[in-house]
CSV table of C-alpha atoms and ligand atoms in Angstrom, one decimal:
chain,number,residue,atom,x,y,z
A,1,MET,CA,113.7,3.4,110.2
A,2,THR,CA,110.2,2.9,111.4
A,3,ALA,CA,109.3,0.0,113.7
A,4,PRO,CA,106.9,-2.6,112.3
A,5,ALA,CA,103.3,-2.2,113.3
A,6,PRO,CA,102.4,-4.5,116.2
A,7,LEU,CA,100.5,-7.6,115.1
A,8,SER,CA,97.1,-7.9,116.7
A,9,ARG,CA,96.9,-11.1,118.8
A,10,ALA,CA,95.5,-14.0,116.8
A,11,ARG,CA,92.6,-16.0,118.1
A,12,ILE,CA,91.5,-19.5,117.3
A,13,PHE,CA,87.8,-20.5,117.4
A,14,ALA,CA,87.4,-24.3,117.3
A,15,ALA,CA,84.6,-26.9,117.7
A,16,SER,CA,83.9,-30.6,117.3
A,17,LEU,CA,82.7,-29.8,113.7
A,18,VAL,CA,83.3,-26.8,111.4
A,19,LEU,CA,81.1,-26.4,108.3
A,20,PRO,CA,82.8,-23.8,106.1
A,21,LEU,CA,80.1,-24.4,103.4
A,22,SER,CA,82.5,-23.4,100.7
A,23,ALA,CA,84.6,-26.5,101.5
A,24,PRO,CA,84.0,-30.0,103.1
A,25,PRO,CA,83.2,-30.3,106.8
A,26,ILE,CA,86.1,-30.4,109.2
A,27,ARG,CA,86.0,-32.7,112.3
A,28,ASP,CA,87.7,-30.9,115.3
A,29,GLY,CA,88.0,-27.9,113.1
A,30,ALA,CA,89.4,-24.5,113.8
A,31,LEU,CA,89.5,-21.0,112.4
A,32,LEU,CA,92.4,-18.6,112.9
A,33,VAL,CA,91.2,-15.0,113.2
A,34,ARG,CA,93.5,-12.1,112.8
A,35,ASP,CA,92.4,-8.4,112.6
A,36,GLY,CA,88.8,-9.5,112.4
A,37,ARG,CA,89.3,-11.7,109.4
A,38,ILE,CA,89.7,-15.4,108.9
A,39,ALA,CA,93.5,-16.2,108.4
A,40,ALA,CA,93.3,-20.0,108.2
A,41,VAL,CA,90.7,-22.8,108.3
A,42,GLY,CA,91.6,-26.4,109.1
A,43,PRO,CA,91.9,-29.2,111.6
A,44,LEU,CA,92.6,-27.8,115.1
A,45,PRO,CA,95.9,-29.6,115.7
A,46,GLU,CA,97.4,-28.1,112.5
A,47,VAL,CA,96.0,-24.6,113.1
A,48,GLU,CA,97.3,-24.7,116.7
A,49,ARG,CA,100.7,-26.0,115.7
A,50,ASP,CA,101.2,-23.2,113.2
A,51,ASN,CA,100.0,-20.5,115.6
A,52,PRO,CA,101.3,-21.4,119.0
A,53,ASP,CA,100.8,-17.9,120.4
A,54,ALA,CA,97.1,-17.7,119.5
A,55,GLU,CA,94.5,-17.9,122.2
A,56,VAL,CA,92.2,-20.8,121.7
A,57,ARG,CA,88.5,-20.9,122.4
A,58,TYR,CA,87.3,-24.5,121.9
A,59,PHE,CA,83.6,-25.4,121.9
A,60,PRO,CA,83.2,-29.1,122.6
A,61,ARG,CA,80.1,-30.8,121.2
A,62,HIS,CA,79.3,-27.7,119.1
A,63,THR,CA,79.4,-26.9,115.4
A,64,ILE,CA,80.8,-23.6,113.9
A,65,ILE,CA,79.0,-22.4,110.8
A,66,PRO,CA,79.0,-19.0,109.0
A,67,GLY,CA,76.8,-16.5,110.6
A,68,ALA,CA,73.3,-15.9,109.2
A,69,VAL,CA,72.9,-13.2,106.5
A,70,ASN,CA,69.4,-11.7,106.8
A,71,THR,CA,68.6,-10.2,103.4
A,72,HIS,CA,65.3,-8.5,104.4
A,73,ALA,CA,64.2,-7.2,107.8
A,74,HIS,CA,62.5,-4.3,109.4
A,75,LEU,CA,64.1,-3.7,112.8
A,76,GLY,CA,61.6,-1.1,113.9
A,77,PHE,CA,58.7,-3.4,114.8
A,78,ARG,CA,58.2,-5.0,118.2
A,79,ARG,CA,57.0,-8.3,119.4
A,80,GLY,CA,53.5,-8.9,120.9
A,81,ASP,CA,51.2,-6.4,119.2
A,82,ALA,CA,51.3,-7.2,115.5
A,83,PRO,CA,48.4,-6.0,113.3
A,84,ARG,CA,46.0,-8.8,112.4
A,85,GLY,CA,47.2,-11.0,109.5
A,86,GLY,CA,45.2,-12.9,106.9
A,87,SER,CA,44.9,-10.1,104.5
A,88,PHE,CA,47.7,-7.9,103.3
A,89,SER,CA,45.6,-4.8,102.7
A,90,GLY,CA,43.9,-5.1,106.1
A,91,TRP,CA,47.3,-5.5,107.8
A,92,VAL,CA,48.8,-2.5,106.0
A,93,ARG,CA,45.7,-0.4,106.8
A,94,GLU,CA,46.1,-1.2,110.6
A,95,LEU,CA,49.8,-0.6,110.4
A,96,VAL,CA,49.4,2.8,108.9
A,97,SER,CA,46.8,3.8,111.4
A,98,ARG,CA,49.3,3.0,114.2
A,99,LEU,CA,52.3,4.8,112.7
A,100,PRO,CA,51.8,8.0,114.8
A,101,GLU,CA,52.0,6.0,118.1
A,102,LYS,CA,54.7,3.8,116.8
A,103,GLU,CA,57.2,6.7,116.7
A,104,ALA,CA,57.6,6.6,120.5
A,105,TRP,CA,58.8,3.0,120.7
A,106,THR,CA,60.6,2.4,117.3
A,107,PRO,CA,64.1,2.8,118.7
A,108,GLU,CA,63.5,0.3,121.5
A,109,ALA,CA,61.9,-2.1,119.0
A,110,ALA,CA,64.9,-1.8,116.7
A,111,ARG,CA,67.3,-2.5,119.6
A,112,GLY,CA,65.3,-5.5,120.6
A,113,SER,CA,65.1,-6.9,117.0
A,114,ALA,CA,68.8,-6.5,116.5
A,115,ARG,CA,69.6,-8.2,119.8
A,116,GLU,CA,67.3,-11.1,118.9
A,117,ALA,CA,69.1,-11.5,115.6
A,118,VAL,CA,72.5,-11.5,117.3
A,119,GLU,CA,71.4,-14.1,119.8
A,120,SER,CA,70.1,-16.4,117.1
A,121,GLY,CA,73.4,-16.4,115.1
A,122,THR,CA,72.9,-13.5,112.7
A,123,THR,CA,76.1,-11.7,111.7
A,124,PHE,CA,74.9,-9.5,108.8
A,125,ILE,CA,71.5,-7.9,108.7
A,126,THR,CA,69.6,-5.9,106.1
A,127,ASP,CA,67.1,-3.3,107.6
A,128,SER,CA,64.6,-1.3,105.6
A,129,SER,CA,63.2,1.6,107.4
A,130,PRO,CA,61.7,5.0,106.6
A,131,PHE,CA,64.5,7.4,105.8
A,132,GLY,CA,66.9,4.9,107.5
A,133,GLU,CA,65.6,5.6,110.9
A,134,CYS,CA,66.9,2.3,112.4
A,135,LEU,CA,70.5,2.9,111.5
A,136,PRO,CA,71.6,4.0,115.0
A,137,GLN,CA,70.3,0.7,116.5
A,138,LEU,CA,71.9,-1.4,113.8
A,139,VAL,CA,75.3,0.3,114.4
A,140,GLU,CA,74.9,0.0,118.2
A,141,SER,CA,74.2,-3.8,117.9
A,142,GLY,CA,77.7,-4.4,116.4
A,143,LEU,CA,76.2,-6.3,113.5
A,144,ALA,CA,77.5,-5.8,110.0
A,145,GLY,CA,74.8,-4.8,107.6
A,146,ILE,CA,72.9,-2.5,105.2
A,147,VAL,CA,70.2,0.0,106.0
A,148,PHE,CA,68.0,0.6,103.1
A,149,ALA,CA,66.4,4.0,103.5
A,150,GLU,CA,62.8,4.1,102.3
A,151,PHE,CA,61.1,7.2,101.1
A,152,PHE,CA,57.5,8.1,100.4
A,153,PRO,CA,57.0,10.6,97.5
A,154,PHE,CA,53.5,11.6,98.7
A,155,LEU,CA,55.2,13.5,101.5
A,156,PHE,CA,56.8,15.8,98.9
A,157,ASP,CA,55.5,18.1,96.1
A,158,THR,CA,57.3,16.5,93.1
A,159,PRO,CA,59.2,13.3,92.3
A,160,GLY,CA,62.3,15.3,91.9
A,161,GLU,CA,62.0,16.8,95.4
A,162,ALA,CA,61.3,13.4,96.9
A,163,VAL,CA,64.3,11.7,95.3
A,164,ASP,CA,66.6,14.7,96.1
A,165,ALA,CA,65.5,14.4,99.7
A,166,ILE,CA,66.1,10.7,100.1
A,167,GLU,CA,69.4,11.0,98.3
A,168,ASN,CA,70.6,13.8,100.7
A,169,ALA,CA,69.4,11.7,103.7
A,170,VAL,CA,71.4,8.7,102.4
A,171,PHE,CA,74.5,10.8,101.9
A,172,ALA,CA,74.2,12.3,105.4
A,173,LEU,CA,73.7,8.9,107.0
A,174,ARG,CA,76.8,7.6,105.3
A,175,GLU,CA,79.0,10.1,107.2
A,176,GLY,CA,81.1,8.4,109.9
A,177,LEU,CA,79.7,4.9,109.6
A,178,PRO,CA,81.6,1.9,111.0
A,179,PRO,CA,83.5,0.1,108.3
A,180,ARG,CA,80.9,-2.7,107.9
A,181,VAL,CA,77.7,-0.8,107.8
A,182,LEU,CA,76.3,0.6,104.6
A,183,VAL,CA,73.4,2.8,103.8
A,184,GLU,CA,71.5,2.5,100.5
A,185,MET,CA,68.2,3.6,99.1
A,186,SER,CA,64.9,1.6,98.9
A,187,VAL,CA,62.0,2.2,96.5
A,188,HIS,CA,59.5,0.8,99.0
A,189,ALA,CA,56.8,-0.7,96.8
A,190,PRO,CA,54.7,-0.2,93.6
A,191,TYR,CA,51.7,1.1,95.5
A,192,THR,CA,53.7,3.7,97.6
A,193,VAL,CA,56.2,5.1,95.1
A,194,ASP,CA,54.9,6.5,91.8
A,195,PRO,CA,56.5,5.5,88.5
A,196,GLU,CA,58.3,8.8,88.0
A,197,SER,CA,59.9,8.8,91.4
A,198,SER,CA,60.8,5.1,91.0
A,199,ARG,CA,62.4,5.7,87.6
A,200,LEU,CA,64.4,8.7,88.9
A,201,ALA,CA,65.6,6.8,92.0
A,202,ALA,CA,66.5,3.8,90.0
A,203,THR,CA,68.5,5.8,87.4
A,204,ARG,CA,70.4,7.7,90.1
A,205,THR,CA,71.3,4.6,92.1
A,206,ARG,CA,72.4,2.8,89.0
A,207,GLU,CA,74.6,5.7,87.9
A,208,ARG,CA,76.4,5.6,91.3
A,209,GLY,CA,76.7,1.8,91.3
A,210,ASP,CA,74.6,1.7,94.5
A,211,ARG,CA,72.4,-1.2,95.7
A,212,LEU,CA,68.6,-0.8,95.7
A,213,ALA,CA,65.9,-2.6,97.7
A,214,ILE,CA,62.3,-3.0,96.7
A,215,HIS,CA,59.2,-5.0,97.8
A,216,LEU,CA,57.7,-6.6,94.8
A,217,SER,CA,54.9,-9.0,93.9
A,218,GLU,CA,54.1,-9.5,97.5
A,219,SER,CA,50.3,-9.7,97.7
A,220,PRO,CA,47.3,-10.4,95.6
A,221,GLU,CA,46.2,-6.8,96.4
A,222,GLU,CA,49.4,-5.4,94.9
A,223,ILE,CA,48.9,-7.4,91.7
A,224,GLU,CA,45.3,-6.0,91.5
A,225,PHE,CA,46.5,-2.5,92.1
A,226,VAL,CA,49.2,-2.6,89.4
A,227,ARG,CA,47.0,-4.4,86.9
A,228,GLU,CA,43.6,-2.8,87.5
A,229,GLY,CA,44.2,0.1,89.7
A,230,THR,CA,41.7,-1.2,92.3
A,231,GLY,CA,41.7,-3.4,95.4
A,232,GLY,CA,42.1,-1.2,98.4
A,233,LEU,CA,45.8,-0.3,98.4
A,234,GLU,CA,45.3,2.9,96.4
A,235,SER,CA,43.9,4.8,99.4
A,236,ILE,CA,45.7,3.3,102.3
A,237,PHE,CA,48.0,6.3,103.0
A,238,GLU,CA,45.1,8.7,102.6
A,239,ALA,CA,45.6,10.0,106.2
A,240,PHE,CA,49.1,11.2,105.1
A,241,GLY,CA,47.8,12.8,101.9
A,242,MET,CA,48.5,9.9,99.4
A,243,ARG,CA,46.0,8.6,96.9
A,244,ALA,CA,47.7,6.4,94.4
A,245,ASP,CA,46.3,6.9,90.9
A,246,TRP,CA,49.1,5.4,88.8
A,247,GLY,CA,47.9,1.8,89.0
A,248,GLY,CA,45.9,0.0,86.4
A,249,VAL,CA,48.7,-0.4,83.9
A,250,GLY,CA,47.5,-3.8,82.8
A,251,VAL,CA,50.7,-5.7,83.5
A,252,SER,CA,52.2,-7.7,86.4
A,253,PRO,CA,54.2,-6.0,89.2
A,254,VAL,CA,57.4,-7.6,87.9
A,255,ARG,CA,56.8,-6.3,84.3
A,256,TYR,CA,55.8,-2.9,85.7
A,257,ALA,CA,59.0,-2.7,87.8
A,258,GLY,CA,61.1,-3.6,84.8
A,259,SER,CA,59.4,-0.9,82.8
A,260,VAL,CA,60.4,1.8,85.3
A,261,GLY,CA,64.0,0.6,85.5
A,262,LEU,CA,63.9,-1.0,89.0
A,263,LEU,CA,65.2,-4.4,88.0
A,264,GLY,CA,68.9,-5.1,87.8
A,265,PRO,CA,71.8,-7.1,89.4
A,266,ALA,CA,72.2,-4.4,92.1
A,267,THR,CA,68.5,-4.7,93.1
A,268,ILE,CA,67.2,-7.0,95.8
A,269,SER,CA,63.5,-7.6,95.9
A,270,ALA,CA,61.7,-8.8,99.0
A,271,HIS,CA,59.0,-11.4,98.6
A,272,LEU,CA,58.1,-12.2,94.9
A,273,ALA,CA,55.5,-14.3,96.6
A,274,THR,CA,52.3,-14.0,94.7
A,275,GLY,CA,51.5,-14.5,91.0
A,276,VAL,CA,55.1,-14.7,89.6
A,277,SER,CA,54.3,-16.0,86.1
A,278,GLY,CA,56.5,-17.8,83.6
A,279,GLU,CA,57.0,-14.4,81.8
A,280,ASP,CA,57.8,-12.7,85.1
A,281,MET,CA,60.4,-15.4,85.8
A,282,GLU,CA,62.0,-14.7,82.4
A,283,ILE,CA,62.3,-11.0,83.3
A,284,LEU,CA,63.7,-11.8,86.7
A,285,VAL,CA,66.4,-14.1,85.3
A,286,ARG,CA,67.3,-11.8,82.4
A,287,THR,CA,67.7,-8.7,84.6
A,288,GLY,CA,69.8,-10.5,87.2
A,289,ILE,CA,67.8,-9.3,90.2
A,290,ALA,CA,68.2,-11.0,93.5
A,291,ALA,CA,65.3,-12.2,95.8
A,292,ALA,CA,64.8,-12.0,99.5
A,293,HIS,CA,62.5,-14.9,100.5
A,294,CYS,CA,60.3,-14.3,103.6
A,295,PRO,CA,58.0,-17.3,103.7
A,296,ARG,CA,56.7,-16.8,107.3
A,297,SER,CA,55.6,-13.2,106.6
A,298,ASN,CA,54.1,-14.3,103.3
A,299,GLU,CA,52.1,-17.0,105.1
A,300,TYR,CA,50.9,-14.6,107.9
A,301,LEU,CA,49.7,-12.0,105.4
A,302,GLY,CA,48.0,-14.5,103.1
A,303,CYS,CA,50.5,-13.7,100.3
A,304,GLY,CA,51.1,-17.1,98.7
A,305,VAL,CA,54.3,-19.1,98.2
A,306,SER,CA,57.4,-17.8,96.3
A,307,PRO,CA,58.6,-20.1,93.5
A,308,VAL,CA,62.0,-20.5,95.2
A,309,PRO,CA,63.0,-23.9,93.9
A,310,GLU,CA,62.5,-22.7,90.3
A,311,MET,CA,64.5,-19.5,91.1
A,312,LEU,CA,67.4,-21.5,92.4
A,313,GLU,CA,67.2,-23.9,89.4
A,314,ARG,CA,67.4,-21.0,87.0
A,315,GLY,CA,70.4,-19.5,88.7
A,316,MET,CA,68.7,-16.6,90.4
A,317,ARG,CA,70.4,-15.3,93.6
A,318,VAL,CA,68.0,-16.0,96.5
A,319,GLY,CA,68.6,-15.2,100.2
A,320,MET,CA,66.4,-15.5,103.3
A,321,GLY,CA,64.7,-12.6,105.2
A,322,THR,CA,62.8,-12.6,108.4
A,323,ASP,CA,60.9,-9.4,107.5
A,324,GLY,CA,59.8,-7.5,110.8
A,325,LEU,CA,58.2,-8.7,114.0
A,326,TRP,CA,54.8,-7.3,112.9
A,327,SER,CA,54.5,-10.0,110.2
A,328,SER,CA,56.9,-12.6,111.5
A,329,PRO,CA,57.2,-14.6,114.7
A,330,SER,CA,61.0,-14.1,115.2
A,331,MET,CA,64.2,-12.5,114.0
A,332,ASN,CA,65.8,-16.0,113.9
A,333,LEU,CA,66.9,-16.4,110.3
A,334,PHE,CA,67.7,-20.1,110.8
A,335,GLU,CA,64.1,-20.6,112.0
A,336,GLU,CA,62.9,-18.8,108.9
A,337,THR,CA,65.1,-20.9,106.7
A,338,LEU,CA,64.0,-24.2,108.3
A,339,PHE,CA,60.4,-23.1,107.5
A,340,ALA,CA,61.4,-22.6,103.9
A,341,VAL,CA,63.3,-25.9,103.7
A,342,LYS,CA,60.1,-27.7,104.9
A,343,LEU,CA,57.8,-25.6,102.6
A,344,HIS,CA,59.8,-26.3,99.5
A,345,GLY,CA,61.3,-29.8,100.3
A,346,LEU,CA,64.9,-28.6,100.2
A,347,ASP,CA,67.9,-30.4,101.6
A,348,GLY,CA,69.8,-29.3,104.6
A,349,GLU,CA,72.9,-28.1,102.7
A,350,THR,CA,70.8,-25.9,100.5
A,351,GLY,CA,69.0,-24.6,103.6
A,352,LEU,CA,72.2,-23.7,105.4
A,353,LYS,CA,73.6,-22.0,102.2
A,354,LEU,CA,70.3,-20.0,101.8
A,355,ALA,CA,70.8,-18.7,105.3
A,356,THR,CA,74.4,-17.7,104.8
A,357,LEU,CA,76.3,-17.8,101.5
A,358,TYR,CA,73.4,-17.4,99.2
A,359,GLY,CA,72.2,-14.4,101.2
A,360,ALA,CA,75.6,-12.8,100.9
A,361,GLN,CA,75.6,-13.4,97.1
A,362,ALA,CA,72.1,-11.9,96.9
A,363,LEU,CA,73.4,-8.7,98.6
A,364,GLY,CA,76.7,-8.7,96.7
A,365,VAL,CA,78.8,-9.1,99.8
A,366,GLU,CA,80.0,-12.7,99.2
A,367,ARG,CA,83.6,-11.6,99.1
A,368,GLU,CA,83.3,-10.4,102.7
A,369,THR,CA,81.0,-12.9,104.4
A,370,GLY,CA,78.7,-15.9,104.0
A,371,SER,CA,81.2,-18.8,104.3
A,372,LEU,CA,84.3,-19.7,106.4
A,373,GLU,CA,87.2,-18.9,104.0
A,374,SER,CA,90.5,-17.2,104.5
A,375,GLY,CA,90.3,-13.5,103.7
A,376,LYS,CA,86.6,-13.1,104.6
A,377,TRP,CA,85.5,-11.5,107.9
A,378,ALA,CA,85.3,-13.9,110.8
A,379,ASP,CA,81.5,-13.9,111.0
A,380,LEU,CA,80.3,-17.1,112.6
A,381,ALA,CA,77.7,-18.8,114.7
A,382,VAL,CA,78.5,-21.6,117.2
A,383,VAL,CA,75.6,-24.1,117.4
A,384,GLU,CA,75.0,-26.5,120.3
A,385,VAL,CA,75.0,-29.7,118.3
A,386,ALA,CA,77.7,-32.2,117.2
A,387,PRO,CA,76.4,-34.3,114.4
A,388,GLY,CA,78.1,-37.7,114.1
A,389,GLU,CA,79.2,-39.4,110.9
A,390,ALA,CA,76.0,-41.4,110.5
A,391,GLY,CA,72.4,-40.5,110.2
A,392,GLU,CA,70.7,-37.3,108.9
A,393,SER,CA,72.8,-34.8,107.1
A,394,PRO,CA,74.9,-32.7,109.5
A,395,GLU,CA,73.7,-29.5,107.7
A,396,MET,CA,70.1,-30.4,108.5
A,397,GLN,CA,70.9,-31.2,112.1
A,398,VAL,CA,72.7,-27.9,112.6
A,399,LEU,CA,70.0,-26.0,110.9
A,400,GLU,CA,67.4,-27.6,113.1
A,401,ALA,CA,69.4,-26.8,116.2
A,402,ALA,CA,70.1,-23.2,115.2
A,403,ALA,CA,66.4,-22.8,114.4
A,404,SER,CA,65.3,-23.9,117.9
A,405,GLY,CA,67.5,-21.7,120.1
A,406,GLY,CA,70.7,-23.7,119.8
A,407,VAL,CA,73.0,-20.8,119.0
A,408,ALA,CA,75.5,-20.6,121.8
A,409,ALA,CA,77.8,-17.8,120.5
A,410,THR,CA,77.8,-15.3,117.7
A,411,VAL,CA,81.1,-13.7,116.3
A,412,VAL,CA,81.1,-10.7,114.0
A,413,SER,CA,84.5,-9.5,112.6
A,414,GLY,CA,86.2,-11.8,115.1
A,415,GLU,CA,84.5,-10.3,118.1
A,416,LEU,CA,82.1,-12.3,120.3
A,417,LEU,CA,78.9,-10.3,120.2
A,418,TYR,CA,77.0,-13.1,122.1
A,419,ASP,CA,78.5,-15.8,124.3
A,420,ARG,CA,75.9,-17.8,126.2
A,421,LEU,CA,78.4,-20.1,127.8
A,422,ALA,CA,80.5,-17.3,129.2
A,423,GLU,CA,77.3,-15.4,130.3
A,424,GLY,CA,76.0,-18.6,131.9
A,425,ALA,CA,79.3,-19.2,133.7
A,426,GLY,CA,79.5,-15.6,135.0
B,1,ZN,ZN1,59.5,-5.9,104.1
């Protein structure tokens, strides 16, 4: 007879208010965590009574919410020396000119970006980086997440070689990953990846049931490139041997992306910020693609405003993304979301869901994270605010607090990755 496996010690996280988001708020609420997952959610006295052996961490005058799910970020940019904004093509041009010197500090930047995300309540992050170069720092951070490995076909002789190379890189990166980190492929953008490489990459990822990330309909220059083949993006990577001659197809970026097979339920598209027409919206809804909304980056780069309220109304999956620190002021996803809430006139509950549950749905990880429900991973943020019964919606108060540095603790898979109160006490 074999002895039963020892049960890992259960732990209770409790606070003045718990907002599960998939269920009504709970005053003096608690979460029971076992083996990294949520085993029960309810009022503290009940959860404590049923689990007398569990260690309790109570946060008075705080609110526990699901951790933020960042659906589009680039960890490898650093704070303080962003290329000038205002024009997308000008920004890309400066960025590309600085790629050679950037190599030296990319790992440090990725470490800093990930840490900033953790300390502002993020529990799941999506990085897009060339050939998945920021994977080590994402793993090191303890965050759950996905690294989308970007590839640039102009570095190869043929589309077939380019796609083989990125596939092999993705397969190699998947070896020995922690259980909650995934590696997938990204087709960077219509102006960097030619149609044949795009089509091949899309076909192969679809056949395997993999996810795919793209940047789409981000800037006026991208629209001009795809429609007319002009506008300054076609020669931007010239120093690296690229001259894009496949633009000028006379249609919108969304319609073009659909024509090369990039759109589908497993695809998440960053931005969709500029020139999304009624016809484009039909295509987006029909194909079931998800959107990563990065409004602060869009504003910095003069890229317009994504029609997010219409997307939500029409049932599209939309999550929030900070983008990277070269186009965005912070890695705080709640701050990004509060900006979107004000921009689009959304309510607090929609805002908090955009930052968490909707992001998880956009990435197809909603069975694992995004709300506080039994069976999901214990991914949560503890926010220094305790909304009363009256006044402004509790969700809006919590979002505002989390957006302005109010996150006191961050828990991923039941582990405290950040604990300001303990750090302060020590
Ligand atoms: Zn991006």
